[in-house]
Coordinates of C-alpha atoms and ligand atoms in Angstrom, one line a residue:
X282 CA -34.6 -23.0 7.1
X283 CA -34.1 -24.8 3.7
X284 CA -31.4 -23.0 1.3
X285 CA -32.0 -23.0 -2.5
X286 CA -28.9 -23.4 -3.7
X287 CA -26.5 -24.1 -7.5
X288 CA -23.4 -26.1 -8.0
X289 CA -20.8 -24.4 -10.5
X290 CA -17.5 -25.1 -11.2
X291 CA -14.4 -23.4 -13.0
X292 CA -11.8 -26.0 -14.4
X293 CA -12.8 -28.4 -11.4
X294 CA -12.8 -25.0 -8.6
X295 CA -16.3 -25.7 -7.2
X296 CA -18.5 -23.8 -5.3
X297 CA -22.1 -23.4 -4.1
X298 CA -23.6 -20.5 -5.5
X299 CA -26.8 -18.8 -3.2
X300 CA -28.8 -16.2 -4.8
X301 CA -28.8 -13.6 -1.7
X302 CA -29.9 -10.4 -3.9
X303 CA -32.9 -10.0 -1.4
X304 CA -30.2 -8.3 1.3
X305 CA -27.3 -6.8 1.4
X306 CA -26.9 -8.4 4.7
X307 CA -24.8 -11.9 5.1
X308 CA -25.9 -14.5 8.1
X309 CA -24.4 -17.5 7.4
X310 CA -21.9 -18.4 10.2
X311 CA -18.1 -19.9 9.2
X312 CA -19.9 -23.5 10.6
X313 CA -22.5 -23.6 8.6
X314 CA -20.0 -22.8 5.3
X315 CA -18.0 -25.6 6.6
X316 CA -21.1 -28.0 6.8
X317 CA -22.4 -27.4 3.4
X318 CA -18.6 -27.5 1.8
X319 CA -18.3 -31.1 3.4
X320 CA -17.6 -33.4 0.8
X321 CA -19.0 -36.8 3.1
X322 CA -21.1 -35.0 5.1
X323 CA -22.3 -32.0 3.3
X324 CA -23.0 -31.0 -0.6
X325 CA -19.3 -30.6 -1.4
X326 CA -17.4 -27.7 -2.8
X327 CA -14.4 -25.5 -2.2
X328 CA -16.5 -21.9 -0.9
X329 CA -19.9 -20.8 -1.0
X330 CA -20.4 -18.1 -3.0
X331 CA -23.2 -15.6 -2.3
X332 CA -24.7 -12.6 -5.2
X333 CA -25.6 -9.5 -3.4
X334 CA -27.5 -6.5 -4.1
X335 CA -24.8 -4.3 -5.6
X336 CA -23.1 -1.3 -4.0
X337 CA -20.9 1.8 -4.7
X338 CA -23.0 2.1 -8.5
X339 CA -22.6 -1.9 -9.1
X340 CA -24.6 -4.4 -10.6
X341 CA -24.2 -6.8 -7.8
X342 CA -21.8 -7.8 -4.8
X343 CA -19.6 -11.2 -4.1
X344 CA -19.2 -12.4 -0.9
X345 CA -17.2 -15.9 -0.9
X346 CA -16.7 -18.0 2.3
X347 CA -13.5 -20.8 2.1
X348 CA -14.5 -24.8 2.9
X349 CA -12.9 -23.2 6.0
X350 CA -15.5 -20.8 6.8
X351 CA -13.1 -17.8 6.7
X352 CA -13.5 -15.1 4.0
X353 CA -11.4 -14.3 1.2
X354 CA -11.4 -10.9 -1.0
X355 CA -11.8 -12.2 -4.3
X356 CA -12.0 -15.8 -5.9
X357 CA -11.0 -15.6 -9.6
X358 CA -12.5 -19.4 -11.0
X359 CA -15.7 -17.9 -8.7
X360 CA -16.7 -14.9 -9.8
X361 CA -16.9 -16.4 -13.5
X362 CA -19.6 -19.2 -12.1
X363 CA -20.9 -16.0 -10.1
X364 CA -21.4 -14.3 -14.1
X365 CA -23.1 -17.3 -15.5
X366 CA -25.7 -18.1 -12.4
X367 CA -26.5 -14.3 -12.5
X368 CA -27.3 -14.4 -16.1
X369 CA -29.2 -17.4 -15.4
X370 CA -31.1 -16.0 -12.6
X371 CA -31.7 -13.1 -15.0
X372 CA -32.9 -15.7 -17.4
X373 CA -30.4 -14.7 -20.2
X374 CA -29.9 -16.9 -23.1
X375 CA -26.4 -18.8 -23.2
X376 CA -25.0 -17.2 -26.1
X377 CA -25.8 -13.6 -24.8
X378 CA -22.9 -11.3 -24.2
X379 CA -23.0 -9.0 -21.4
X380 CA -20.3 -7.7 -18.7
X381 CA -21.1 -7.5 -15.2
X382 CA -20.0 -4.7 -12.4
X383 CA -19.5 -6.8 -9.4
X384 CA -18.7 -5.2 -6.0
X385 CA -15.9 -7.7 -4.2
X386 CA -13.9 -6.9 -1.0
X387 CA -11.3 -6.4 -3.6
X388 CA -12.7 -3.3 -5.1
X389 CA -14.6 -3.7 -8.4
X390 CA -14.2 -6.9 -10.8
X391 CA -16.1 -6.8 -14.1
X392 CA -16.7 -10.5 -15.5
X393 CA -17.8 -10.6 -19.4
X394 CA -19.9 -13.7 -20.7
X395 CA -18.5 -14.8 -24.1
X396 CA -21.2 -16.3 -26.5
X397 CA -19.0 -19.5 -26.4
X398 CA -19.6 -20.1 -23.0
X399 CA -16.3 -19.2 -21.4
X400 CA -16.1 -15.6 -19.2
X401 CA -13.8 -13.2 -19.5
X402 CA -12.7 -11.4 -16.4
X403 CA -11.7 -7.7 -15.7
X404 CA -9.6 -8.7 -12.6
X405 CA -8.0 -5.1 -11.8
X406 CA -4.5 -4.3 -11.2
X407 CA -2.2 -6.5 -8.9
X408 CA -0.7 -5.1 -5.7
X409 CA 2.9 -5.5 -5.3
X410 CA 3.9 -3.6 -2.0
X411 CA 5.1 -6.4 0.7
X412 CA 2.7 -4.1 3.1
X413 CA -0.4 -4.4 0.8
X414 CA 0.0 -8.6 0.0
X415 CA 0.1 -8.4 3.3
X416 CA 3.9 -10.4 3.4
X417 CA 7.2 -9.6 6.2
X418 CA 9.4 -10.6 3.1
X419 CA 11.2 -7.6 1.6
X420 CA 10.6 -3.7 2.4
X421 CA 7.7 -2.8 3.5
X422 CA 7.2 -0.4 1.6
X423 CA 8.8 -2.9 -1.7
X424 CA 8.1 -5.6 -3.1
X425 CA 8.9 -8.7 -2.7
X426 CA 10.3 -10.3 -5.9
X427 CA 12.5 -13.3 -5.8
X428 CA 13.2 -13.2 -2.3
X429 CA 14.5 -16.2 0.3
X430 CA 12.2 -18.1 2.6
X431 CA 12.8 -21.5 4.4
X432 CA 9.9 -23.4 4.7
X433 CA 9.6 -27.3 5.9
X434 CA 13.7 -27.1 6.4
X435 CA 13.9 -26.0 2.6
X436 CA 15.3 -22.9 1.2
X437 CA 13.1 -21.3 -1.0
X438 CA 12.8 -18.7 -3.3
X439 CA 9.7 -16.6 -3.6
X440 CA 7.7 -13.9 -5.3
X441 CA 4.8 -12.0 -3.4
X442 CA 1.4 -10.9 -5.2
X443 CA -2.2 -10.0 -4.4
X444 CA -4.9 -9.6 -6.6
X445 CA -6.9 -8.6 -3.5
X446 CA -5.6 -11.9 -1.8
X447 CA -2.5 -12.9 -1.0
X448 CA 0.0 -15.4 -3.3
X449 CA 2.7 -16.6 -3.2
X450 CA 4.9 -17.9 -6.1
X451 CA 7.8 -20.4 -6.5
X452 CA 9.6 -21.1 -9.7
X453 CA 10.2 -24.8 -9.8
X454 CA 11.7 -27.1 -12.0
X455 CA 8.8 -30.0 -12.2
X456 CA 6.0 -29.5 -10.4
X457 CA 4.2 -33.0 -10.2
X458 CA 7.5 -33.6 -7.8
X459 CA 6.6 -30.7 -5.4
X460 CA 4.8 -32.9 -2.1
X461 CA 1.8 -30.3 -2.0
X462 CA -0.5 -31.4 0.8
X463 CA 2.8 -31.6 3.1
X464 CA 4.5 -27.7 2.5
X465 CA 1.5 -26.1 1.0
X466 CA -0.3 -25.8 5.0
X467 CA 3.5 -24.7 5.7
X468 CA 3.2 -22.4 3.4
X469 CA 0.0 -21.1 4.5
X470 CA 0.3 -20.4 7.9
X471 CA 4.8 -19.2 7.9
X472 CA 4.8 -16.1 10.3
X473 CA 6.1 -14.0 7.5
X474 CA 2.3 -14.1 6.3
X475 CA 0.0 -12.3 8.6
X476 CA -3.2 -13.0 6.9
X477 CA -1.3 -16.5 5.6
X478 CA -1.3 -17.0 1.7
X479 CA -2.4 -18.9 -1.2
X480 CA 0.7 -20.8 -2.4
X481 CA 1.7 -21.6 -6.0
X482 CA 4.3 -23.4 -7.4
X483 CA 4.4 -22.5 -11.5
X484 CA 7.0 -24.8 -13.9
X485 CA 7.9 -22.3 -17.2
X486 CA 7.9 -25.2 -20.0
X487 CA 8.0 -21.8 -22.3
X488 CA 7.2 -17.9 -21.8
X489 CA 3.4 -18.0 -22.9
X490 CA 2.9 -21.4 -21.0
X491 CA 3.4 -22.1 -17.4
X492 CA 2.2 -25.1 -15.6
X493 CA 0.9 -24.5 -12.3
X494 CA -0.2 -26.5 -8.8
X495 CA -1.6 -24.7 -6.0
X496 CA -2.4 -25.3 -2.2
X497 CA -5.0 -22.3 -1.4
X498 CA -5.7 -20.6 1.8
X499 CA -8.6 -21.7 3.6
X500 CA -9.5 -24.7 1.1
X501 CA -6.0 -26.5 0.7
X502 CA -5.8 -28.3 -2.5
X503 CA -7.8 -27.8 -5.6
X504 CA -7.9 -28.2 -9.1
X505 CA -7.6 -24.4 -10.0
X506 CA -7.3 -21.1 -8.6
X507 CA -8.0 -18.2 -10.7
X508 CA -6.6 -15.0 -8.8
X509 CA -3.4 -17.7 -8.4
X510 CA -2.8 -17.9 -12.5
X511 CA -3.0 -14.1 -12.4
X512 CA -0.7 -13.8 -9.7
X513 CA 1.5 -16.2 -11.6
X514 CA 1.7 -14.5 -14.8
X515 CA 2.5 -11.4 -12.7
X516 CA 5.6 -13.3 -11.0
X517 CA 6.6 -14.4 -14.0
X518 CA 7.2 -10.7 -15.8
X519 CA 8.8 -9.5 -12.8
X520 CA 11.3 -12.6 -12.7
X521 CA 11.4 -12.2 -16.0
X522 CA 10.1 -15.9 -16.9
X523 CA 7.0 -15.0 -19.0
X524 CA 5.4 -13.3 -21.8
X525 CA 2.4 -11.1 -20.6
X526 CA -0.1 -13.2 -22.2
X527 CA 0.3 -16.4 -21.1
X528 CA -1.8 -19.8 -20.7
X529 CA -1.5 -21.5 -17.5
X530 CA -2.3 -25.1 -17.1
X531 CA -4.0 -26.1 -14.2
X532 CA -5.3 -30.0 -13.1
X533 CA -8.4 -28.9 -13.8
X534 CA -7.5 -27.2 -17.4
X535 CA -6.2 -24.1 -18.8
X536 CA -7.0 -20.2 -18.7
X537 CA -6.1 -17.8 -20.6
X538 CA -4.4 -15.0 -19.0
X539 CA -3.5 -11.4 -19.9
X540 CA -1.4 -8.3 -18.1
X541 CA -2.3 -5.3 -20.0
X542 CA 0.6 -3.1 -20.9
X543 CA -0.8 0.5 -20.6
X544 CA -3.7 -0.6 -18.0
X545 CA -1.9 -2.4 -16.0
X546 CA -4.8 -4.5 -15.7
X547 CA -5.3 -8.8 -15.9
X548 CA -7.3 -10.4 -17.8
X549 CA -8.6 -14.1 -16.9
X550 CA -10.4 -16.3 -19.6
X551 CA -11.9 -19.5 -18.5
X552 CA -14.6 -21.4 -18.5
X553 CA -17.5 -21.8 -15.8
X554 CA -20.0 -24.3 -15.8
X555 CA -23.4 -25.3 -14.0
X556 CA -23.2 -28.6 -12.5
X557 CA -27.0 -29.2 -10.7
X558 CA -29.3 -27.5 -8.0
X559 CA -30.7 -28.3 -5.0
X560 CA -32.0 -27.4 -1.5
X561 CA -30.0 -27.1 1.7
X562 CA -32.3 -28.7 5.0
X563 CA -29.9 -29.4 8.0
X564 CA -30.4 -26.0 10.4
X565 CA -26.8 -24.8 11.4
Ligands
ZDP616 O1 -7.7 -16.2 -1.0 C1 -8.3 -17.3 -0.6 O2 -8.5 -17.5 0.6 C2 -8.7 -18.3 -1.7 N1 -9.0 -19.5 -1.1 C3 -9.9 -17.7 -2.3 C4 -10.4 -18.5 -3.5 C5 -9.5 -18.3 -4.7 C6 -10.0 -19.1 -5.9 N2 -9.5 -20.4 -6.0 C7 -9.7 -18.4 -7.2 O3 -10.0 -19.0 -8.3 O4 -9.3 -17.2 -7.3 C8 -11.5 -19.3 -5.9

């Protein structure tokens, strides 16, 4: 069976977007995500990201599958490439504004097309109960802020936070020194992580702007993450390290990112481009 598919990316976070608003029902099997993520082998990208007829009084649903094959709750640099092929598959013009109601396995996400061409994205509240990221560290039922871990024979110190997935943060002091591919896996998959975690090391060069590299869960290294800058921002209020607007700067580039005062909500501003399309033919 052939597979129409679109490349986007989000500050150099790619992913192949399928246009799956025919059924509410996902068949693609964690091999054949793998396969078409293959960057020698395959099309290339980070996940495969999939638009779904909506549910609970939605617009549409995102489903997102890792170069891994596993599947993650939300996916921050994708759901703004999910806004812009939607509007495309709607035929919008580029300038249009309009907000989405998406349906994610992280509750409802609103993403907001800017006439400029970046996206603006409603990304709910964080979650910051050890139980709910889900982490060991700390209380179960606290959080855990600035707590120790010792990972690769290193003693660490870390803050916990999901935006529907699972972060963690470290404060360091230069993070082009941090040896990514090597502790980032170590990271991943420490015991203390039960559905193992996207791992982010943030350098504070001033309140409002954080640099930031990140190894992700089921994908490894890439040039942005956009639940991760949240989650960044977030550690850095609660260690008191940052401003609640704040721009993080990522490989790939920068986003804007917000933590509402009285909402308690984030806000993530970025920019999400298409990159070409094309049609799938190897059967899985
Ligand atoms: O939680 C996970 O398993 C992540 N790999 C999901 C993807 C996150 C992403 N990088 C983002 O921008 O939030 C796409």
């Amino acid at each position: 069976m052939a597979i129409e598919f679109t490349k986007y990316h989000g500050l150099g976070n790619d992913f192949i977007l399928i246009d799956h608003r025919h059924s509410p029902t996902l068949t693609m099997t964690p091999a054949a995500a793998i396969a078409l993520c293959d960057r020698h082998f395959g099309i290339g990208a980070d996940g495969v990201i999939f638009v779904l007829p909506g549910q609970d009084n939605t617009d549409y649903t995102m489903r997102i599958l890792n170069s891994d094959g596993s599947e993650p709750e939300m996916c921050g640099n994708g759901i703004r490439c999910l806004a812009r092929f939607i509007a495309d598959l709607e035929g919008l013009e580029p300038d249009t504004t309009k907000t989405y109601r998406i349906h994610t396995l992280a509750g409802l996400i609103c993403p907001e097309l800017q006439p400029d061409g970046q996206v603006t994205v409603d990304m709910g509240e964080p979650r910051l109960l050890a139980a709910d990221i889900p982490t060991q560290l700390g209380e179960a039922e606290g959080k855990a802020i600035a707590q120790p871990l010792t990972v690769a024979g290193q003693d660490w110190i870390v803050t916990c936070v999901s935006m529907g997935n699972p972060h963690c943060i470290t404060f360091v002091d230069d993070v082009a020194a941090i040896p990514l591919s090597e502790i980032g896996p170590q990271f991943e998959h420490h015991p203390v992580f039960p559905q193992r975690t996207n791992t982010e090391f943030i350098e504070v060069v001033a309140p409002d702007y954080v640099k930031m590299r990140v190894w992700e869960r089921g994908a490894g290294i890439t040039l942005a993450c956009g639940t991760g800058a949240c989650a960044a921002v977030v550690a850095g209020v609660l260690n008191q390290k940052c401003d609640r607007t704040a721009t993080v700067e990522l490989p790939g580039g920068n986003l804007r990112i917000q933590w509402h005062p009285e909402t308690h909500h984030l806000s993530m501003t970025g920019p999400a481009e298409k990159v070409f399309t094309g049609t799938w033919n190897r059967i899985e």
